[in-house]
mmCIF file with all atom_site columns, C-alpha atoms and ligand atoms in Angstrom:
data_model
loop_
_atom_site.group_PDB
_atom_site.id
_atom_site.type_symbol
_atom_site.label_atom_id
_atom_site.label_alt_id
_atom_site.label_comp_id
_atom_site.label_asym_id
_atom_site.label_entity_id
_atom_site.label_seq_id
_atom_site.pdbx_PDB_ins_code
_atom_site.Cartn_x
_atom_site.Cartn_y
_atom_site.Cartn_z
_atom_site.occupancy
_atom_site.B_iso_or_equiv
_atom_site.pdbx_formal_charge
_atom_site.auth_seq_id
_atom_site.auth_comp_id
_atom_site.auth_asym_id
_atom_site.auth_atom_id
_atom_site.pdbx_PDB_model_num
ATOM   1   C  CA  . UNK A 1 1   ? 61.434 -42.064 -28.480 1.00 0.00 ? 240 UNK A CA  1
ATOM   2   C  CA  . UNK A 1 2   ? 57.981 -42.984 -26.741 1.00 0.00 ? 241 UNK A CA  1
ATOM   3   C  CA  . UNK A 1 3   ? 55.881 -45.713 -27.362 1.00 0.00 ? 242 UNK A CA  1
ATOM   4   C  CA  . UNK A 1 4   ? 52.602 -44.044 -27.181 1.00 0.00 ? 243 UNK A CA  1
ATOM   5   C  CA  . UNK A 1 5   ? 53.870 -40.435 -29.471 1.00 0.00 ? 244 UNK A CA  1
ATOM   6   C  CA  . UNK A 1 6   ? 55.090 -43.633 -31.901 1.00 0.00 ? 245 UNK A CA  1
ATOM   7   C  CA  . UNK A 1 7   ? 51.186 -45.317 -31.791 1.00 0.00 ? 246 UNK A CA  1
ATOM   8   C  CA  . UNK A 1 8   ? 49.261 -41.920 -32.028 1.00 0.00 ? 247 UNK A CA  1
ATOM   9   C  CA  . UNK A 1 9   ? 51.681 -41.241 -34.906 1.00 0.00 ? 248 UNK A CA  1
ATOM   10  C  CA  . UNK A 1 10  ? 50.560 -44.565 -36.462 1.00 0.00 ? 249 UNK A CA  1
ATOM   11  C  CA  . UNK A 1 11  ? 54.335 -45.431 -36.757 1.00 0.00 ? 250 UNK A CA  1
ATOM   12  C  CA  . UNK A 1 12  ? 53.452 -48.592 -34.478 1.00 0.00 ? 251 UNK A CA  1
ATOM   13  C  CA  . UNK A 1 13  ? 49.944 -50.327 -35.397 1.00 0.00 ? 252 UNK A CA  1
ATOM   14  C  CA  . UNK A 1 14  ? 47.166 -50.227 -32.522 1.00 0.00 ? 253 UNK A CA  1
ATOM   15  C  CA  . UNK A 1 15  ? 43.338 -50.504 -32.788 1.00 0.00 ? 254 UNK A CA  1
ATOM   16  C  CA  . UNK A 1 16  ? 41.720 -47.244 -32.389 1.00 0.00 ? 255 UNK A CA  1
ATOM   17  C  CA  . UNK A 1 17  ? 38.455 -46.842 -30.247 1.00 0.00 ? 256 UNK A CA  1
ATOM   18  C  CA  . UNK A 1 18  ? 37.895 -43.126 -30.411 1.00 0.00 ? 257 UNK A CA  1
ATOM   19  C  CA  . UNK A 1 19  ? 40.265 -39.973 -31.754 1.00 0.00 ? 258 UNK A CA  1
ATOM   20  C  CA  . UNK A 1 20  ? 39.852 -36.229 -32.121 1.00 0.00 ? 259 UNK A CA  1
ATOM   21  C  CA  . UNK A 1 21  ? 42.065 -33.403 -31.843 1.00 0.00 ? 260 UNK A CA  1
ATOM   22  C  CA  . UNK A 1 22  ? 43.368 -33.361 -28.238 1.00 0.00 ? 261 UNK A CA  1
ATOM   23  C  CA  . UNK A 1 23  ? 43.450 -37.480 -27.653 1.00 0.00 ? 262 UNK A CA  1
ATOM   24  C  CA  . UNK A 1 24  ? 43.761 -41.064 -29.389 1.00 0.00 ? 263 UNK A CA  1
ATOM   25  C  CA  . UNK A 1 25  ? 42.275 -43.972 -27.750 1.00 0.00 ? 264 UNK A CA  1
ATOM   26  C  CA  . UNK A 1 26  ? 43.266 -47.715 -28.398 1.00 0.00 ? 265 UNK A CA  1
ATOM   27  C  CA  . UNK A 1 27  ? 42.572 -51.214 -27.019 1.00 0.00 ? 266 UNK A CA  1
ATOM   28  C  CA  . UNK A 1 28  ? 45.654 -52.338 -24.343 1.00 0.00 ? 267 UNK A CA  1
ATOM   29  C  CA  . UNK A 1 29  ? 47.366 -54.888 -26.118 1.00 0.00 ? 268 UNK A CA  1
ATOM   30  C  CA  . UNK A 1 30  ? 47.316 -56.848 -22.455 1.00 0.00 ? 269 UNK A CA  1
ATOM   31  C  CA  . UNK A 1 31  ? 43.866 -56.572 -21.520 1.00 0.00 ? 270 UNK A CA  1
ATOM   32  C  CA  . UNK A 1 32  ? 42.925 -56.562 -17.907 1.00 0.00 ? 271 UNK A CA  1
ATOM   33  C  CA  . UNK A 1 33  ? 38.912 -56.760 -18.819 1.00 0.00 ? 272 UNK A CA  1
ATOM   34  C  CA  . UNK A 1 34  ? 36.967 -57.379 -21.728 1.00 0.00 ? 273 UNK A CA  1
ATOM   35  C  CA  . UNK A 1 35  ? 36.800 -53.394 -22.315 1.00 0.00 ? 274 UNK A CA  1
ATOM   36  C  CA  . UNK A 1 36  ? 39.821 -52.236 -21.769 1.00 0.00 ? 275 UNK A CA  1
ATOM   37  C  CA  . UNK A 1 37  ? 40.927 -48.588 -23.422 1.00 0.00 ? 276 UNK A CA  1
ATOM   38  C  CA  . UNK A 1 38  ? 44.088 -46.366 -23.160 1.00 0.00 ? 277 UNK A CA  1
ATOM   39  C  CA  . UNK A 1 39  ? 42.827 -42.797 -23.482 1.00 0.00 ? 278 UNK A CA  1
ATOM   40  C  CA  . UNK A 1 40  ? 46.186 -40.710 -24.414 1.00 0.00 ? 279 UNK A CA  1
ATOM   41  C  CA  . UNK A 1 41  ? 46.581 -37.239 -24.922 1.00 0.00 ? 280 UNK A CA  1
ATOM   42  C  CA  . UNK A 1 42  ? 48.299 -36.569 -27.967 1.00 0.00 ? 281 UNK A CA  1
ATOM   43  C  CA  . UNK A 1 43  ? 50.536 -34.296 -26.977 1.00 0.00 ? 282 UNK A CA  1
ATOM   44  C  CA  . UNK A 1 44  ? 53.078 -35.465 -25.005 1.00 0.00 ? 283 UNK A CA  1
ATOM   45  C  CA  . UNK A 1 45  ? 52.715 -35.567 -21.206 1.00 0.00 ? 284 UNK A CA  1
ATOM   46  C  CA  . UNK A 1 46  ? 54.666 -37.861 -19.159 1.00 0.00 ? 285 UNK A CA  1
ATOM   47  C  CA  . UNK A 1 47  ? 52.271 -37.894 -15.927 1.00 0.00 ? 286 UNK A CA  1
ATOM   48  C  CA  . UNK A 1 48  ? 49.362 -36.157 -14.580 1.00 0.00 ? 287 UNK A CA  1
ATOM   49  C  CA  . UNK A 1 49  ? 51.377 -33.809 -12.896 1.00 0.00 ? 288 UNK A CA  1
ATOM   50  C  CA  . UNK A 1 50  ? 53.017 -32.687 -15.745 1.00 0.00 ? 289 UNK A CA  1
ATOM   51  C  CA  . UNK A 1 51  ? 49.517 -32.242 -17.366 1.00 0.00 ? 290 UNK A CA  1
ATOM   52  C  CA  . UNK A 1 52  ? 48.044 -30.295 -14.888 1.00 0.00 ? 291 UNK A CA  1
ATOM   53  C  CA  . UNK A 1 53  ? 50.830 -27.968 -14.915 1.00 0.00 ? 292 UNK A CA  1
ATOM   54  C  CA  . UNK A 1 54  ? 50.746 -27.004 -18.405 1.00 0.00 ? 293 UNK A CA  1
ATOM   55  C  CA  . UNK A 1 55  ? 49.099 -23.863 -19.604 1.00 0.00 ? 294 UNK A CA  1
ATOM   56  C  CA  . UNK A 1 56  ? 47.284 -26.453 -21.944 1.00 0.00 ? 295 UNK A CA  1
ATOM   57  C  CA  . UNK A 1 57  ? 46.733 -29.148 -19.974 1.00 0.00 ? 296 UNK A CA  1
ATOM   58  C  CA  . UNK A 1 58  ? 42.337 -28.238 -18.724 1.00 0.00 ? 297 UNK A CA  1
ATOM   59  C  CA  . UNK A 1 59  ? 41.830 -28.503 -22.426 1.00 0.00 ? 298 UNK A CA  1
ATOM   60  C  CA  . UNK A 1 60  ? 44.009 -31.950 -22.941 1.00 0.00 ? 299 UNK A CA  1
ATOM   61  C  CA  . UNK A 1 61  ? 42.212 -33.144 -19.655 1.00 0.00 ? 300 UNK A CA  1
ATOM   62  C  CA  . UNK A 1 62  ? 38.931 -31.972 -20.894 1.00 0.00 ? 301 UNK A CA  1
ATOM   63  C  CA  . UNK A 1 63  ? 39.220 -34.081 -23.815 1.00 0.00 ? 302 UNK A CA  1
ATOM   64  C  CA  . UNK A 1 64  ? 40.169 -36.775 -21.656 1.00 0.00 ? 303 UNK A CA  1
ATOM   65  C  CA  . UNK A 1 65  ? 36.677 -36.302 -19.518 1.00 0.00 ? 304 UNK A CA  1
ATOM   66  C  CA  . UNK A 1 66  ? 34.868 -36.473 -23.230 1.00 0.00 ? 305 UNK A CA  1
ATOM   67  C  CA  . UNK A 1 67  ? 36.819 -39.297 -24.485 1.00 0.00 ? 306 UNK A CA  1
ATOM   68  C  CA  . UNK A 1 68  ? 36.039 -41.674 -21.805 1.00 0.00 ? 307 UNK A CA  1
ATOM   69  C  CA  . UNK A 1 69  ? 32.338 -40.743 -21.757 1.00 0.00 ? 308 UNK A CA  1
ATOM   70  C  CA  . UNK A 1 70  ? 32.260 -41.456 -25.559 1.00 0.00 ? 309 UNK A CA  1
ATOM   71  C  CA  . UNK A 1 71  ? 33.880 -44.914 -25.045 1.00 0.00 ? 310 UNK A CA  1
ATOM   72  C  CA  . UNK A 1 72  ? 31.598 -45.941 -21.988 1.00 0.00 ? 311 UNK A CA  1
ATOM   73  C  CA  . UNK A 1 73  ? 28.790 -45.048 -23.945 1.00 0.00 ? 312 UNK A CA  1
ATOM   74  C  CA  . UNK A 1 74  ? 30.004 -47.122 -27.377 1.00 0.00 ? 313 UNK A CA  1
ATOM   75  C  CA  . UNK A 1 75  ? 31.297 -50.385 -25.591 1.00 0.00 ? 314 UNK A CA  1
ATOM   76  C  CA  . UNK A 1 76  ? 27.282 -50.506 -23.570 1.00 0.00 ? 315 UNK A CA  1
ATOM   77  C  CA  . UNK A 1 77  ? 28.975 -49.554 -19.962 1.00 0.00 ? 316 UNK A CA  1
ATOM   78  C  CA  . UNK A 1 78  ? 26.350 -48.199 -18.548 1.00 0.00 ? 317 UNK A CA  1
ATOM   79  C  CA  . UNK A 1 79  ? 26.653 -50.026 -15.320 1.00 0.00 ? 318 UNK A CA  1
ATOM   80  C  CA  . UNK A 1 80  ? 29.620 -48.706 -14.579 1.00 0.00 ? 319 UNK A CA  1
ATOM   81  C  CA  . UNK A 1 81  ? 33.635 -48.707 -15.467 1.00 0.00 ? 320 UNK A CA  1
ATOM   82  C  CA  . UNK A 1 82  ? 36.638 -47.926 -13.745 1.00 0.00 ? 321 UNK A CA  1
ATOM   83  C  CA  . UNK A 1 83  ? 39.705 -45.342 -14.934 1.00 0.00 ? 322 UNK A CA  1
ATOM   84  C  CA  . UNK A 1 84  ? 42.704 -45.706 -13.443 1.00 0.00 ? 323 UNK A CA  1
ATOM   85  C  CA  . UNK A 1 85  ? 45.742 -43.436 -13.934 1.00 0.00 ? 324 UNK A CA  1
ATOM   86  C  CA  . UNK A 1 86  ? 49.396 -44.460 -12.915 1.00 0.00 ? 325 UNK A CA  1
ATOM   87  C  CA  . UNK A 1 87  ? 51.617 -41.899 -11.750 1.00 0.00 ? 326 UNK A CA  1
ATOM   88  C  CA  . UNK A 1 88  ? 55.119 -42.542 -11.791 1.00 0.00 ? 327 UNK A CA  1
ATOM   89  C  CA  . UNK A 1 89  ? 57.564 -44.655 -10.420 1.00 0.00 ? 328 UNK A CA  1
ATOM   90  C  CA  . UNK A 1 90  ? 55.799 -45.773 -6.908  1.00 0.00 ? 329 UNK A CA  1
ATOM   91  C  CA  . UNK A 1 91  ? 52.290 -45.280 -9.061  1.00 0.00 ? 330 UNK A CA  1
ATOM   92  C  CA  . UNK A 1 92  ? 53.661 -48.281 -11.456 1.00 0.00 ? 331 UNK A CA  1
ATOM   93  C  CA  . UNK A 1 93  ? 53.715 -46.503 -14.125 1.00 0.00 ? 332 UNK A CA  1
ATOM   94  C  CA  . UNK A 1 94  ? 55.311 -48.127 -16.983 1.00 0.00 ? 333 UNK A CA  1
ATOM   95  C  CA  . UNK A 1 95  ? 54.508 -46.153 -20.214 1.00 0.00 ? 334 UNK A CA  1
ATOM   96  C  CA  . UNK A 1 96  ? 56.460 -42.725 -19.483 1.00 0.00 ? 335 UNK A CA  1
ATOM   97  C  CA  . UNK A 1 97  ? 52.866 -40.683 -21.641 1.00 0.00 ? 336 UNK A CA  1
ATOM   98  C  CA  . UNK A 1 98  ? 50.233 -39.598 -19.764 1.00 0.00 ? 337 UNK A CA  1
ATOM   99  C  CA  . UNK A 1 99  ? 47.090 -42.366 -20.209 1.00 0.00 ? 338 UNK A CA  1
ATOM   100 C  CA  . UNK A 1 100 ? 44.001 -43.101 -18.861 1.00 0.00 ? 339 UNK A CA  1
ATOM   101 C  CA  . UNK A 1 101 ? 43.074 -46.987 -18.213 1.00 0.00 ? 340 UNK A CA  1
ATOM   102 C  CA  . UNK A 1 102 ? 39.274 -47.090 -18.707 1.00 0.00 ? 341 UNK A CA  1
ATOM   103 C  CA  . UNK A 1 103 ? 38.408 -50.302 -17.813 1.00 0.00 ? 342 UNK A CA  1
ATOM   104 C  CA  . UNK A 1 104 ? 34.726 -52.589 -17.946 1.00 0.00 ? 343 UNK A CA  1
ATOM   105 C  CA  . UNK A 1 105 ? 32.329 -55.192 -19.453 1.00 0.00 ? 344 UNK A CA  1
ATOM   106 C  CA  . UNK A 1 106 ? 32.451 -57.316 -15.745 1.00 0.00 ? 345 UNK A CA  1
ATOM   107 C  CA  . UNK A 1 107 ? 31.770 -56.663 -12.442 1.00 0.00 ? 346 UNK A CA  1
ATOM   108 C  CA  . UNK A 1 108 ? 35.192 -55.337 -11.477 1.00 0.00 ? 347 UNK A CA  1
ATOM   109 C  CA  . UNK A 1 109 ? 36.177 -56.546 -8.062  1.00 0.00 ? 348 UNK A CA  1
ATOM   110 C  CA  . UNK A 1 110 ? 39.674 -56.175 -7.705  1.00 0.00 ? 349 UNK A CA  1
ATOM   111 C  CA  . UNK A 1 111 ? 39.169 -52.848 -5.537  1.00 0.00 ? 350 UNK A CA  1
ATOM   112 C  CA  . UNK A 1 112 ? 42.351 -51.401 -3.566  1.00 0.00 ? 351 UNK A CA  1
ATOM   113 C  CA  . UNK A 1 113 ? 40.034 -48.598 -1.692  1.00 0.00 ? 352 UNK A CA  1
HETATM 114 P  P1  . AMP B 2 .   ? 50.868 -48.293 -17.207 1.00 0.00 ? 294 AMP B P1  1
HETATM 115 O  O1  . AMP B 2 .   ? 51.465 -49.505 -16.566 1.00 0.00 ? 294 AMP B O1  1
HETATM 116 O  O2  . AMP B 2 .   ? 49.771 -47.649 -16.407 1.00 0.00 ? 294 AMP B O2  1
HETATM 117 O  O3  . AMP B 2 .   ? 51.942 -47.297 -17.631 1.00 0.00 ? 294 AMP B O3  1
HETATM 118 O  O4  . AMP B 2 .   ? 50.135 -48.785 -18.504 1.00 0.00 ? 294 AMP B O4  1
HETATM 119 C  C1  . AMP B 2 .   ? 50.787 -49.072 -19.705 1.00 0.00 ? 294 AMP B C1  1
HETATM 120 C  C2  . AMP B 2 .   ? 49.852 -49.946 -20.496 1.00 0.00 ? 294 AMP B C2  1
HETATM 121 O  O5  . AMP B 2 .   ? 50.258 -49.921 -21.862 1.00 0.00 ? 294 AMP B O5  1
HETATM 122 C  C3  . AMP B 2 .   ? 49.841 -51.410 -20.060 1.00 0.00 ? 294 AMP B C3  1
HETATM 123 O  O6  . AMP B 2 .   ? 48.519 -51.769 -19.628 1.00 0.00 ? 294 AMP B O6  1
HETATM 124 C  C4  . AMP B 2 .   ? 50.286 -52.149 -21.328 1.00 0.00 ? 294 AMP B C4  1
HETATM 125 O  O7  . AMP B 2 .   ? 49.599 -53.382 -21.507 1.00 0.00 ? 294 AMP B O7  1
HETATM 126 C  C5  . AMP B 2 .   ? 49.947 -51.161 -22.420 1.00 0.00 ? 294 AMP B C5  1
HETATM 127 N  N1  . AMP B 2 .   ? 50.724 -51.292 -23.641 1.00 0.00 ? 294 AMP B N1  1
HETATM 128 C  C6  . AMP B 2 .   ? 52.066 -51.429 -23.741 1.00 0.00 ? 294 AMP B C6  1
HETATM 129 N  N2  . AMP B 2 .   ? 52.435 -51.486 -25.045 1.00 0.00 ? 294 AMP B N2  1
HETATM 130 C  C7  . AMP B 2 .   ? 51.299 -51.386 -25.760 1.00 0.00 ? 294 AMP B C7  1
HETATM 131 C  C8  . AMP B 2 .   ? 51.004 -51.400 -27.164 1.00 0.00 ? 294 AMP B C8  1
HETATM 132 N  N3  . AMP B 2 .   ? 51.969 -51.518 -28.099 1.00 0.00 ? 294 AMP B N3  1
HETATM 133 N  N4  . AMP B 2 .   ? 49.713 -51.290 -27.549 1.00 0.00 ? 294 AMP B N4  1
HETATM 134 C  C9  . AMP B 2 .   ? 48.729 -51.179 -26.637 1.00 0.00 ? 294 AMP B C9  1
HETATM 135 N  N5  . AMP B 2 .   ? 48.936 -51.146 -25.301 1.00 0.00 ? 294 AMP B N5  1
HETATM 136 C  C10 . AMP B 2 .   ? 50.200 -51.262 -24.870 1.00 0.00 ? 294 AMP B C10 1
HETATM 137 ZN ZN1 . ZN  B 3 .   ? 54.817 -39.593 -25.892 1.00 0.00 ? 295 ZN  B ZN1 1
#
């Protein structure tokens, strides 16, 4: 069972941003901005090294690329947003399906580098 394969399945309710045939994006239900958008492949991945092994993995991260250009452009980002990926354990990743955190709408200062 994974939470995300569950939500792009519909089988748990989220709101959708943006969806075509490689990814489903939905608001995070714990918001860390006031745009703030889970970009998930919808095939399941559990990290970004797992995606970038797979044979199919430029096309799912392709997608990913397009996906978070189409939301920047939709939620009026055009001075700038942040996407974060967590990578495992140390990485605090908690949701065990590759995602993309695409985060804006403020002046985002909480930088680490
Ligand atoms: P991460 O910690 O990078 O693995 O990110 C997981 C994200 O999934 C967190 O920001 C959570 O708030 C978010 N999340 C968990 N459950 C749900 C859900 N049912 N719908 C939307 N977002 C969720
Ligand atoms: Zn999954």
């Amino acid at each position: 069972m994974c939470l995300f394969c569950d939500i792009i399945e519909g089988k748990i309710p989220s709101t959708k941003v943006y969806e075509d045939d490689k990814v489903f994006c939905f608001n995070d239900i714990n918001p860390a901005a006031p745009v703030h958008v889970l970009v998930v492949p919808k095939k399941h991945f559990d990290d970004i090294r797992d995606i970038a092994s797979a044979d199919d993995g430029q096309e799912y991260l392709g997608a990913v690329a397009k996906a978070i250009n189409v939301i920047a452009e939709d939620k009026g980002l055009g001075s700038g947003f942040r996407v974060i990926n967590n990578c495992g354990e140390d990485g605090g990743q908690t949701v065990m399906h590759v995602h993309f955190h695409v985060l804006g709408g403020v002046k985002l200062n909480e930088k680490i580098l």
